[in-house]
Amino acid sequence: MLKGSREGVAIVIDEAVSIETAIAELRAKLQESGEFFRGAAFRLDAGRRRLTEEEREALSQAVREFGIELHVVDDTPRGGGPVAFPRRERLPQVTAGRAARGRGEEMASEERTLYLRRTLRSGQRVDFDGNVVIMGDVNAGAQITCTGDIIVLGTLRGLAHAGAAGNEEAIVMAFRLEPTQLRIAHYISRAPDEAEPRPVGPEIARVKNDMILIEAYDPR
Amino acid sequence: MAGKVLVVTSGKGGVGKTTTTANLGTGLALLGRRVCLVDADIGLRNLDVVMGLENRIVYDLVDVIEGQCKLRNALIKDKRVENLFLLPAAQTREKDAVTPAQMKELCDTLKQEFDYVLVDSPAGIEHGFRNAIAGADDALIVTTPEVSAVRDADRIIGMLEAHEIRSPKLIVNRIRPDMVKRGDMMDIDDVIEILAIQLIGVVPDDQEVIVATNKGEPVIFDRRTRSGQAYYNIVRRLEGEDVPFMQIGPDGFVERLRRLLSRDVRRRA
């Protein structure tokens, strides 16, 4: 029914059961898990089944009650030759899962990038295998964890963890960098307890000499 | 024509949701609108007390949903204003006596009868909150200029987005110009910068509110009070009027606010 993977959570619908039964089972399952998935986005794997517009809507409606967005509805029939798009491994996830564990893998900076044109608010989190670009703010109480770089075209006030799989080359950049906490690979730094005047303008955080260093962003 | 269901919510408790609901509801009714106030805080009802209608309660929201009475029998007519009704919460039941689907159905029924249905949400983000927003077409977010209240409001705005309520309006309550001026209180400026939603009202901290609440008589009846005037301005903005924001601070506050608002619009675009 619900299938978790590194890519996030997928709703898998058995081809043999009716859509009503599937929705009922899904509700029961989500009821059990309480608040755990709130704010998450699920993918839908309908197998060979072609869903009608109504059936899709019913499904998104059902998960929305639990604060979950049905992110991408992938009901392209499989088995009839190669399916190019949407490829599962290309789909971005916003999950409510645990923070990514350091796996010690080196990640290249040309890995996949998740681009989100929205503001992340308190309680919302993004976990992604790759880079994350946010066009909006990341408010205090929101969290981004990814294996690559984090770029915020706005103000970063929440928690950002770049290079979460162990990449010490990862960077965090924002138009205004005012994070509660910054993490790069296994390095952690926090905002100073005393408010100090911050320079206005884009800044970049990276690991230098075994600590996280914040500098004004200079494109040269 | 169907009316509009507005949920009044905040996340944090004690920021003035119930007082806001009572005053806006009363104000809209004073302008001749048909208004129903719904207290969705099952188990901790307050709205009836603030409205001074506690002694008139026979049936409540849970009775209606369980089919113990007809909706019209549970609606309490306000003692001062025409066209204003209250659907009280049950005091002896808990939030899970009602489901979001049932609340939605109730709101859908009410908005056939009324121009405005104002739902007073409980604090928190749990079952009671989900009930309160289930039938809402739009939301009014109440916050005070405190970091914790703003943080909770931010959380709530995110959760409303997931429910397709995408443009909630902001009410900043209990602002104290003297403290803002000394830099001891968050500025409206700061609040809007973080929340980035449309501001629909600023209510100054006013002892008259406490006096009025204890008397069971919304402060909006006395428009000589600064808070009463502020609530009345919000009511007019809800009705689509372009009402300038009150001069709260002595130092060109209104101009700063205008500037902020126009920036906010650009940010939301």
Short mmCIF file of C-alpha atoms in Angstrom, two decimals:
data_model
loop_
_atom_site.label_atom_id
_atom_site.label_comp_id
_atom_site.label_asym_id
_atom_site.label_seq_id
_atom_site.Cartn_x
_atom_site.Cartn_y
_atom_site.Cartn_z
CA MET A 1 0.00 0.00 0.00
CA LEU A 2 2.62 2.52 1.16
CA LYS A 3 6.11 1.84 -0.02
CA GLY A 4 9.06 3.74 1.37
CA SER A 5 12.34 4.06 -0.43
CA ARG A 6 15.27 6.42 -0.61
CA GLU A 7 13.16 8.36 -3.06
CA GLY A 8 10.36 8.93 -0.55
CA VAL A 9 7.00 7.34 -0.05
CA ALA A 10 4.91 5.92 -2.87
CA ILE A 11 1.30 4.86 -2.73
CA VAL A 12 1.07 1.58 -4.58
CA ILE A 13 -2.35 0.51 -5.70
CA ASP A 14 -3.00 -3.12 -6.33
CA GLU A 15 -4.49 -3.61 -9.75
CA ALA A 16 -6.85 -6.22 -8.43
CA VAL A 17 -8.74 -4.05 -5.96
CA SER A 18 -11.31 -1.36 -6.65
CA ILE A 19 -10.30 2.28 -6.18
CA GLU A 20 -12.79 2.60 -3.30
CA THR A 21 -11.19 -0.29 -1.46
CA ALA A 22 -7.76 1.18 -2.08
CA ILE A 23 -8.77 4.56 -0.66
CA ALA A 24 -10.35 2.95 2.38
CA GLU A 25 -7.18 0.96 3.06
CA LEU A 26 -5.06 4.05 2.57
CA ARG A 27 -7.13 6.05 5.05
CA ALA A 28 -6.86 3.29 7.63
CA LYS A 29 -3.12 3.16 7.15
CA LEU A 30 -2.70 6.94 7.47
CA GLN A 31 -4.99 7.04 10.50
CA GLU A 32 -2.62 4.59 12.18
CA SER A 33 0.47 6.60 11.43
CA GLY A 34 -1.05 9.73 12.99
CA GLU A 35 0.96 12.89 12.39
CA PHE A 36 4.01 11.19 10.97
CA PHE A 37 3.38 11.96 7.31
CA ARG A 38 1.90 15.44 7.78
CA GLY A 39 3.47 17.88 5.36
CA ALA A 40 4.83 15.09 3.20
CA ALA A 41 4.31 14.52 -0.50
CA PHE A 42 3.56 11.07 -1.81
CA ARG A 43 3.94 9.65 -5.26
CA LEU A 44 1.33 7.47 -6.74
CA ASP A 45 2.10 4.18 -8.40
CA ALA A 46 -1.01 2.86 -10.03
CA GLY A 47 0.71 0.05 -11.89
CA ARG A 48 -0.98 -0.71 -15.18
CA ARG A 49 -4.18 0.87 -14.10
CA ARG A 50 -5.32 4.04 -15.87
CA LEU A 51 -6.89 6.37 -13.34
CA THR A 52 -9.72 8.67 -14.29
CA GLU A 53 -9.65 12.34 -13.28
CA GLU A 54 -12.23 11.59 -10.57
CA GLU A 55 -10.21 8.73 -9.16
CA ARG A 56 -7.09 10.86 -8.97
CA GLU A 57 -9.00 13.65 -7.30
CA ALA A 58 -10.52 11.21 -4.79
CA LEU A 59 -7.04 9.95 -3.95
CA SER A 60 -5.51 13.41 -3.48
CA GLN A 61 -8.53 14.42 -1.44
CA ALA A 62 -8.07 11.40 0.81
CA VAL A 63 -4.39 12.06 1.52
CA ARG A 64 -4.92 15.83 1.83
CA GLU A 65 -7.06 15.17 4.89
CA PHE A 66 -3.89 13.94 6.52
CA GLY A 67 -1.90 16.98 5.39
CA ILE A 68 -0.20 15.10 2.59
CA GLU A 69 0.17 16.27 -0.96
CA LEU A 70 0.01 13.83 -3.81
CA HIS A 71 3.03 15.14 -5.59
CA VAL A 72 3.15 13.49 -8.96
CA VAL A 73 0.55 11.18 -10.29
CA ASP A 74 2.32 8.62 -12.32
CA ASP A 75 -0.20 6.36 -13.97
CA THR A 76 1.59 5.79 -17.19
CA PRO A 77 0.95 2.18 -18.09
CA ARG A 78 4.09 0.11 -17.91
CA GLY A 79 5.10 -2.95 -19.80
CA GLY A 80 4.22 -1.54 -23.20
CA GLY A 81 7.79 -0.68 -24.13
CA PRO A 82 10.16 1.69 -22.39
CA VAL A 83 8.60 4.60 -20.55
CA ALA A 84 10.68 7.71 -20.69
CA PHE A 85 8.84 10.14 -18.49
CA PRO A 86 8.11 10.60 -15.68
CA ARG A 87 10.96 8.44 -14.49
CA ARG A 88 10.57 7.53 -10.88
CA GLU A 89 14.15 8.30 -9.96
CA ARG A 90 13.80 11.81 -11.33
CA LEU A 91 10.91 12.83 -9.15
CA PRO A 92 11.53 15.26 -6.31
CA GLN A 93 10.37 14.35 -2.85
CA VAL A 94 9.37 16.34 0.13
CA THR A 95 9.21 13.78 2.88
CA ALA A 96 8.52 13.74 6.57
CA GLY A 97 11.12 11.06 7.11
CA ARG A 98 14.10 11.07 9.42
CA ALA A 99 17.21 13.04 8.58
CA ALA A 100 19.46 11.41 6.08
CA ARG A 101 22.26 9.48 7.71
CA GLY A 102 25.81 10.15 6.72
CA ARG A 103 26.70 7.32 4.42
CA GLY A 104 30.17 8.62 3.75
CA GLU A 105 29.53 8.67 0.01
CA GLU A 106 31.14 11.43 -1.97
CA MET A 107 28.58 13.25 -4.02
CA ALA A 108 29.41 15.20 -7.11
CA SER A 109 27.97 18.70 -7.36
CA GLU A 110 26.44 17.92 -10.74
CA GLU A 111 23.91 15.65 -9.11
CA ARG A 112 20.19 16.14 -9.46
CA THR A 113 18.64 19.37 -8.27
CA LEU A 114 15.28 19.93 -6.68
CA TYR A 115 13.87 23.35 -7.49
CA LEU A 116 11.01 24.59 -5.32
CA ARG A 117 9.26 27.85 -6.00
CA ARG A 118 7.65 28.37 -2.62
CA THR A 119 8.35 29.36 0.96
CA LEU A 120 9.03 26.61 3.48
CA ARG A 121 7.22 27.36 6.69
CA SER A 122 7.68 26.12 10.23
CA GLY A 123 7.11 22.36 10.42
CA GLN A 124 7.77 21.72 6.73
CA ARG A 125 10.82 19.83 5.62
CA VAL A 126 12.54 18.78 2.45
CA ASP A 127 14.78 15.74 2.19
CA PHE A 128 16.47 15.24 -1.11
CA ASP A 129 19.20 13.20 -2.65
CA GLY A 130 20.94 15.98 -4.58
CA ASN A 131 20.97 19.80 -4.53
CA VAL A 132 18.06 21.95 -3.38
CA VAL A 133 17.18 25.39 -4.71
CA ILE A 134 14.38 27.30 -3.02
CA MET A 135 12.87 30.37 -4.59
CA GLY A 136 11.28 31.79 -1.45
CA ASP A 137 12.15 31.90 2.23
CA VAL A 138 12.97 29.05 4.57
CA ASN A 139 11.41 30.10 7.86
CA ALA A 140 12.52 29.20 11.35
CA GLY A 141 11.21 25.75 12.23
CA ALA A 142 11.54 24.52 8.63
CA GLN A 143 14.30 22.12 7.62
CA ILE A 144 16.18 21.16 4.48
CA THR A 145 18.38 18.09 4.40
CA CYS A 146 20.11 17.06 1.20
CA THR A 147 23.25 15.36 -0.02
CA GLY A 148 24.34 18.29 -2.20
CA ASP A 149 24.27 22.09 -2.03
CA ILE A 150 21.47 24.29 -0.72
CA ILE A 151 20.69 27.60 -2.36
CA VAL A 152 17.93 29.84 -1.03
CA LEU A 153 16.80 32.71 -3.21
CA GLY A 154 15.35 34.47 -0.20
CA THR A 155 15.98 34.45 3.54
CA LEU A 156 17.16 31.26 5.24
CA ARG A 157 15.99 31.32 8.86
CA GLY A 158 15.49 27.61 9.47
CA LEU A 159 17.80 24.64 9.59
CA ALA A 160 19.83 23.67 6.55
CA HIS A 161 21.90 20.50 6.28
CA ALA A 162 23.94 20.28 3.09
CA GLY A 163 26.17 17.36 2.13
CA ALA A 164 24.19 15.19 4.53
CA ALA A 165 25.73 12.00 3.16
CA GLY A 166 29.20 13.19 4.11
CA ASN A 167 30.15 15.62 1.34
CA GLU A 168 32.29 18.27 3.03
CA GLU A 169 32.51 20.23 -0.21
CA ALA A 170 28.82 21.06 -0.07
CA ILE A 171 27.80 24.69 0.42
CA VAL A 172 24.80 26.60 1.72
CA MET A 173 24.03 29.91 0.12
CA ALA A 174 21.21 32.42 0.67
CA PHE A 175 20.33 35.98 -0.22
CA ARG A 176 20.06 36.48 3.53
CA LEU A 177 21.69 33.83 5.64
CA GLU A 178 20.14 33.91 9.12
CA PRO A 179 19.79 30.21 9.92
CA THR A 180 18.91 28.75 13.30
CA GLN A 181 21.48 26.09 12.59
CA LEU A 182 23.73 25.17 9.71
CA ARG A 183 25.06 21.69 9.05
CA ILE A 184 27.48 20.64 6.37
CA ALA A 185 28.37 16.94 6.30
CA HIS A 186 29.05 16.21 10.00
CA TYR A 187 29.88 19.82 10.92
CA ILE A 188 27.31 21.77 12.89
CA SER A 189 27.18 25.48 13.67
CA ARG A 190 24.47 27.54 15.24
CA ALA A 191 23.39 31.16 15.31
CA PRO A 192 25.14 33.23 17.99
CA ASP A 193 23.09 33.65 21.18
CA GLU A 194 23.51 37.39 21.13
CA ALA A 195 21.95 39.04 18.11
CA GLU A 196 24.72 40.65 16.13
CA PRO A 197 24.36 42.91 13.15
CA ARG A 198 24.50 40.80 10.01
CA PRO A 199 25.74 42.10 6.71
CA VAL A 200 22.98 42.59 4.19
CA GLY A 201 23.52 40.64 0.99
CA PRO A 202 24.10 37.11 -0.20
CA GLU A 203 26.38 34.94 1.88
CA ILE A 204 27.82 31.50 1.47
CA ALA A 205 28.69 28.90 4.09
CA ARG A 206 31.30 26.20 3.53
CA VAL A 207 33.67 24.02 5.51
CA LYS A 208 37.15 25.49 5.89
CA ASN A 209 39.81 24.37 8.38
CA ASP A 210 37.45 21.94 10.05
CA MET A 211 34.70 24.44 10.71
CA ILE A 212 31.77 26.06 8.96
CA LEU A 213 32.73 29.51 7.72
CA ILE A 214 30.32 32.15 6.44
CA GLU A 215 31.52 34.71 3.93
CA ALA A 216 29.94 37.28 1.70
CA TYR A 217 29.13 35.69 -1.64
CA ASP A 218 31.56 36.79 -4.30
CA PRO A 219 30.83 35.23 -7.69
CA ARG A 220 34.45 35.67 -8.77
CA MET B 1 -26.13 33.04 -3.09
CA ALA B 2 -23.89 31.10 -0.72
CA GLY B 3 -21.95 32.98 1.94
CA LYS B 4 -18.38 32.62 3.01
CA VAL B 5 -16.88 30.45 5.73
CA LEU B 6 -13.93 32.11 7.48
CA VAL B 7 -11.91 30.29 10.10
CA VAL B 8 -10.22 32.37 12.78
CA THR B 9 -7.08 30.55 13.85
CA SER B 10 -3.60 31.07 15.28
CA GLY B 11 -1.87 27.90 16.41
CA LYS B 12 -0.88 29.47 19.69
CA GLY B 13 -3.43 29.89 22.45
CA GLY B 14 -4.32 33.14 24.15
CA VAL B 15 -3.59 35.49 21.27
CA GLY B 16 -7.20 36.61 20.90
CA LYS B 17 -8.98 34.28 18.47
CA THR B 18 -12.24 34.23 20.38
CA THR B 19 -12.29 37.97 21.02
CA THR B 20 -11.54 38.57 17.35
CA THR B 21 -14.32 36.21 16.24
CA ALA B 22 -16.85 37.88 18.54
CA ASN B 23 -15.94 41.39 17.44
CA LEU B 24 -15.77 40.75 13.72
CA GLY B 25 -19.01 38.77 13.79
CA THR B 26 -20.77 41.52 15.70
CA GLY B 27 -19.35 44.18 13.39
CA LEU B 28 -20.46 42.37 10.23
CA ALA B 29 -23.95 41.94 11.67
CA LEU B 30 -24.05 45.66 12.58
CA LEU B 31 -23.45 46.37 8.89
CA GLY B 32 -26.54 44.30 8.12
CA ARG B 33 -24.93 41.04 7.15
CA ARG B 34 -26.37 37.71 8.24
CA VAL B 35 -23.67 36.18 10.41
CA CYS B 36 -23.27 32.85 12.20
CA LEU B 37 -20.47 32.33 14.73
CA VAL B 38 -19.40 28.71 15.22
CA ASP B 39 -17.40 27.77 18.31
CA ALA B 40 -15.25 24.83 17.19
CA ASP B 41 -13.39 24.61 20.50
CA ILE B 42 -15.30 21.58 21.73
CA GLY B 43 -14.68 20.94 25.40
CA LEU B 44 -13.36 24.44 26.08
CA ARG B 45 -16.10 26.70 24.88
CA ASN B 46 -15.63 30.43 25.34
CA LEU B 47 -17.29 32.26 22.54
CA ASP B 48 -20.70 32.11 24.25
CA VAL B 49 -19.20 33.73 27.36
CA VAL B 50 -17.52 36.52 25.42
CA MET B 51 -20.81 37.16 23.61
CA GLY B 52 -22.74 37.07 26.90
CA LEU B 53 -24.97 34.26 25.63
CA GLU B 54 -23.95 31.40 27.90
CA ASN B 55 -27.26 31.28 29.75
CA ARG B 56 -29.19 30.75 26.53
CA ILE B 57 -27.54 27.51 25.43
CA VAL B 58 -29.81 24.51 25.11
CA TYR B 59 -28.29 22.52 22.28
CA ASP B 60 -24.77 22.65 20.88
CA LEU B 61 -22.70 21.77 17.83
CA VAL B 62 -22.26 18.12 18.80
CA ASP B 63 -26.01 17.74 19.31
CA VAL B 64 -26.55 19.03 15.79
CA ILE B 65 -23.98 16.71 14.29
CA GLU B 66 -25.31 13.71 16.17
CA GLY B 67 -28.83 14.54 15.04
CA GLN B 68 -30.14 15.19 18.56
CA CYS B 69 -31.69 18.44 17.41
CA LYS B 70 -32.27 20.50 14.32
CA LEU B 71 -29.64 23.05 13.35
CA ARG B 72 -32.11 25.92 13.77
CA ASN B 73 -32.84 24.83 17.34
CA ALA B 74 -29.17 25.03 18.34
CA LEU B 75 -28.58 28.48 16.87
CA ILE B 76 -28.70 31.17 19.53
CA LYS B 77 -29.85 34.60 18.45
CA ASP B 78 -27.67 37.42 19.73
CA LYS B 79 -29.25 39.60 22.39
CA ARG B 80 -28.14 42.91 20.88
CA VAL B 81 -27.74 42.65 17.14
CA GLU B 82 -30.13 41.46 14.50
CA ASN B 83 -28.94 38.79 12.07
CA LEU B 84 -26.25 37.46 14.43
CA PHE B 85 -26.35 33.86 15.60
CA LEU B 86 -24.07 31.59 17.61
CA LEU B 87 -23.64 27.85 17.32
CA PRO B 88 -22.01 26.99 20.66
CA ALA B 89 -19.48 24.23 21.24
CA ALA B 90 -20.28 21.29 23.50
CA GLN B 91 -18.59 21.67 26.85
CA THR B 92 -18.92 18.10 28.10
CA ARG B 93 -17.56 16.39 25.01
CA GLU B 94 -14.18 16.12 23.36
CA LYS B 95 -12.84 17.24 20.03
CA ASP B 96 -13.06 13.77 18.49
CA ALA B 97 -16.85 13.77 18.88
CA VAL B 98 -16.81 15.47 15.47
CA THR B 99 -15.00 14.61 12.23
CA PRO B 100 -13.69 17.06 9.62
CA ALA B 101 -16.19 15.67 7.10
CA GLN B 102 -19.09 16.39 9.46
CA MET B 103 -17.79 19.91 10.10
CA LYS B 104 -17.54 20.55 6.38
CA GLU B 105 -21.10 19.43 5.88
CA LEU B 106 -22.25 21.69 8.71
CA CYS B 107 -20.40 24.71 7.28
CA ASP B 108 -21.78 24.01 3.82
CA THR B 109 -25.30 24.01 5.25
CA LEU B 110 -24.72 27.20 7.26
CA LYS B 111 -23.34 29.17 4.36
CA GLN B 112 -26.57 28.64 2.44
CA GLU B 113 -28.32 30.64 5.18
CA PHE B 114 -25.70 33.20 6.15
CA ASP B 115 -23.47 35.77 4.45
CA TYR B 116 -20.62 35.01 6.84
CA VAL B 117 -19.87 31.93 8.91
CA LEU B 118 -17.02 32.65 11.32
CA VAL B 119 -15.45 29.55 12.85
CA ASP B 120 -13.50 30.08 16.08
CA SER B 121 -10.71 27.51 16.01
CA PRO B 122 -9.15 25.93 19.09
CA ALA B 123 -5.43 26.42 19.71
CA GLY B 124 -3.11 23.68 18.48
CA ILE B 125 -2.76 21.80 15.23
CA GLU B 126 -4.55 18.60 16.13
CA HIS B 127 -7.99 17.20 15.58
CA GLY B 128 -9.83 20.32 16.75
CA PHE B 129 -7.89 22.50 14.34
CA ARG B 130 -8.56 20.13 11.46
CA ASN B 131 -12.26 20.24 12.28
CA ALA B 132 -12.24 24.02 12.38
CA ILE B 133 -10.64 24.45 8.96
CA ALA B 134 -12.50 21.59 7.24
CA GLY B 135 -15.30 23.73 5.83
CA ALA B 136 -13.43 27.03 5.55
CA ASP B 137 -13.20 29.01 2.32
CA ASP B 138 -10.63 31.38 3.77
CA ALA B 139 -8.77 32.04 7.00
CA LEU B 140 -7.96 34.90 9.34
CA ILE B 141 -4.69 34.33 11.15
CA VAL B 142 -4.44 36.05 14.51
CA THR B 143 -1.02 36.63 15.99
CA THR B 144 0.59 38.86 18.58
CA PRO B 145 3.96 40.53 18.01
CA GLU B 146 5.83 37.76 19.85
CA VAL B 147 8.33 35.39 18.34
CA SER B 148 6.50 32.28 19.55
CA ALA B 149 3.10 33.42 18.30
CA VAL B 150 4.56 34.32 14.91
CA ARG B 151 6.32 30.96 14.68
CA ASP B 152 3.03 29.15 15.34
CA ALA B 153 1.20 31.33 12.85
CA ASP B 154 3.80 30.39 10.24
CA ARG B 155 3.20 26.70 10.95
CA ILE B 156 -0.55 27.20 10.61
CA ILE B 157 -0.21 29.04 7.30
CA GLY B 158 1.79 26.10 5.96
CA MET B 159 -0.87 23.66 7.10
CA LEU B 160 -3.64 25.77 5.56
CA GLU B 161 -1.81 25.67 2.24
CA ALA B 162 -2.06 21.88 2.29
CA HIS B 163 -5.83 22.39 2.63
CA GLU B 164 -6.01 24.67 -0.38
CA ILE B 165 -6.48 27.80 1.72
CA ARG B 166 -3.82 29.77 -0.05
CA SER B 167 -4.33 33.39 0.83
CA PRO B 168 -5.09 33.74 4.52
CA LYS B 169 -5.29 37.26 5.96
CA LEU B 170 -3.28 38.43 8.94
CA ILE B 171 -4.47 40.23 12.07
CA VAL B 172 -1.73 41.45 14.41
CA ASN B 173 -3.28 41.74 17.84
CA ARG B 174 -2.20 43.52 21.01
CA ILE B 175 0.44 45.73 19.55
CA ARG B 176 1.93 48.25 21.98
CA PRO B 177 3.30 51.25 20.13
CA ASP B 178 5.36 52.42 23.10
CA MET B 179 7.15 49.07 23.32
CA VAL B 180 7.67 48.86 19.56
CA LYS B 181 9.17 52.31 19.65
CA ARG B 182 11.64 51.32 22.34
CA GLY B 183 12.54 48.23 20.32
CA ASP B 184 11.13 45.95 23.04
CA MET B 185 8.42 44.48 20.84
CA MET B 186 8.38 43.07 17.34
CA ASP B 187 7.37 45.57 14.73
CA ILE B 188 4.51 44.91 12.29
CA ASP B 189 7.27 45.16 9.74
CA ASP B 190 9.09 42.17 11.25
CA VAL B 191 5.94 40.08 11.48
CA ILE B 192 4.96 40.61 7.86
CA GLU B 193 8.50 40.04 6.68
CA ILE B 194 8.39 36.53 8.14
CA LEU B 195 4.82 35.53 7.37
CA ALA B 196 4.53 37.23 3.97
CA ILE B 197 0.74 37.19 3.85
CA GLN B 198 -1.73 40.01 3.44
CA LEU B 199 -2.33 42.18 6.52
CA ILE B 200 -6.00 42.94 7.15
CA GLY B 201 -5.80 44.50 10.59
CA VAL B 202 -3.72 45.78 13.46
CA VAL B 203 -5.40 45.86 16.87
CA PRO B 204 -3.70 47.86 19.63
CA ASP B 205 -3.38 46.43 23.10
CA ASP B 206 -6.29 47.98 24.96
CA GLN B 207 -7.58 47.45 28.49
CA GLU B 208 -11.07 48.14 27.18
CA VAL B 209 -11.00 44.72 25.51
CA ILE B 210 -10.63 42.99 28.87
CA VAL B 211 -13.38 45.10 30.39
CA ALA B 212 -15.70 44.36 27.46
CA THR B 213 -14.88 40.64 27.42
CA ASN B 214 -15.68 40.29 31.09
CA LYS B 215 -18.99 42.06 30.56
CA GLY B 216 -19.83 39.73 27.69
CA GLU B 217 -20.10 42.67 25.33
CA PRO B 218 -17.75 42.91 22.34
CA VAL B 219 -15.67 46.10 22.36
CA ILE B 220 -16.69 46.93 18.79
CA PHE B 221 -19.91 48.43 20.20
CA ASP B 222 -17.82 51.28 21.52
CA ARG B 223 -16.08 52.78 18.56
CA ARG B 224 -14.48 55.46 20.69
CA THR B 225 -12.06 52.81 21.93
CA ARG B 226 -8.98 52.27 19.78
CA SER B 227 -9.53 48.53 19.70
CA GLY B 228 -13.19 48.91 18.81
CA GLN B 229 -12.21 51.20 15.94
CA ALA B 230 -9.54 48.74 14.81
CA TYR B 231 -12.04 45.85 14.70
CA TYR B 232 -14.52 48.00 12.82
CA ASN B 233 -11.84 48.78 10.25
CA ILE B 234 -11.18 45.05 9.76
CA VAL B 235 -14.89 44.46 9.24
CA ARG B 236 -14.98 47.09 6.52
CA ARG B 237 -11.91 45.58 4.86
CA LEU B 238 -13.62 42.17 4.91
CA GLU B 239 -16.49 43.86 3.10
CA GLY B 240 -14.08 44.99 0.41
CA GLU B 241 -13.62 48.61 1.47
CA ASP B 242 -10.20 50.16 1.22
CA VAL B 243 -9.72 51.47 4.74
CA PRO B 244 -6.40 53.10 5.64
CA PHE B 245 -4.59 51.62 8.60
CA MET B 246 -4.92 53.48 11.89
CA GLN B 247 -2.12 55.72 13.00
CA ILE B 248 -0.78 53.69 15.90
CA GLY B 249 2.72 54.94 16.44
CA PRO B 250 3.60 58.63 16.31
CA ASP B 251 6.39 58.20 13.75
CA GLY B 252 4.86 57.82 10.32
CA PHE B 253 3.73 54.29 11.00
CA VAL B 254 1.06 54.40 8.33
CA GLU B 255 3.53 55.27 5.62
CA ARG B 256 5.81 52.44 6.61
CA LEU B 257 2.88 50.07 6.62
CA ARG B 258 1.76 51.11 3.16
CA ARG B 259 5.21 50.58 1.83
CA LEU B 260 5.29 47.16 3.44
CA LEU B 261 1.95 46.18 2.03
CA SER B 262 2.84 47.06 -1.50
CA ARG B 263 5.99 45.02 -1.09
CA ASP B 264 3.96 42.15 0.29
CA VAL B 265 1.74 42.13 -2.77
CA ARG B 266 4.77 41.87 -5.00
CA ARG B 267 6.14 39.03 -2.93
CA ARG B 268 2.93 37.08 -3.17
CA ALA B 269 2.64 37.50 -6.90
#
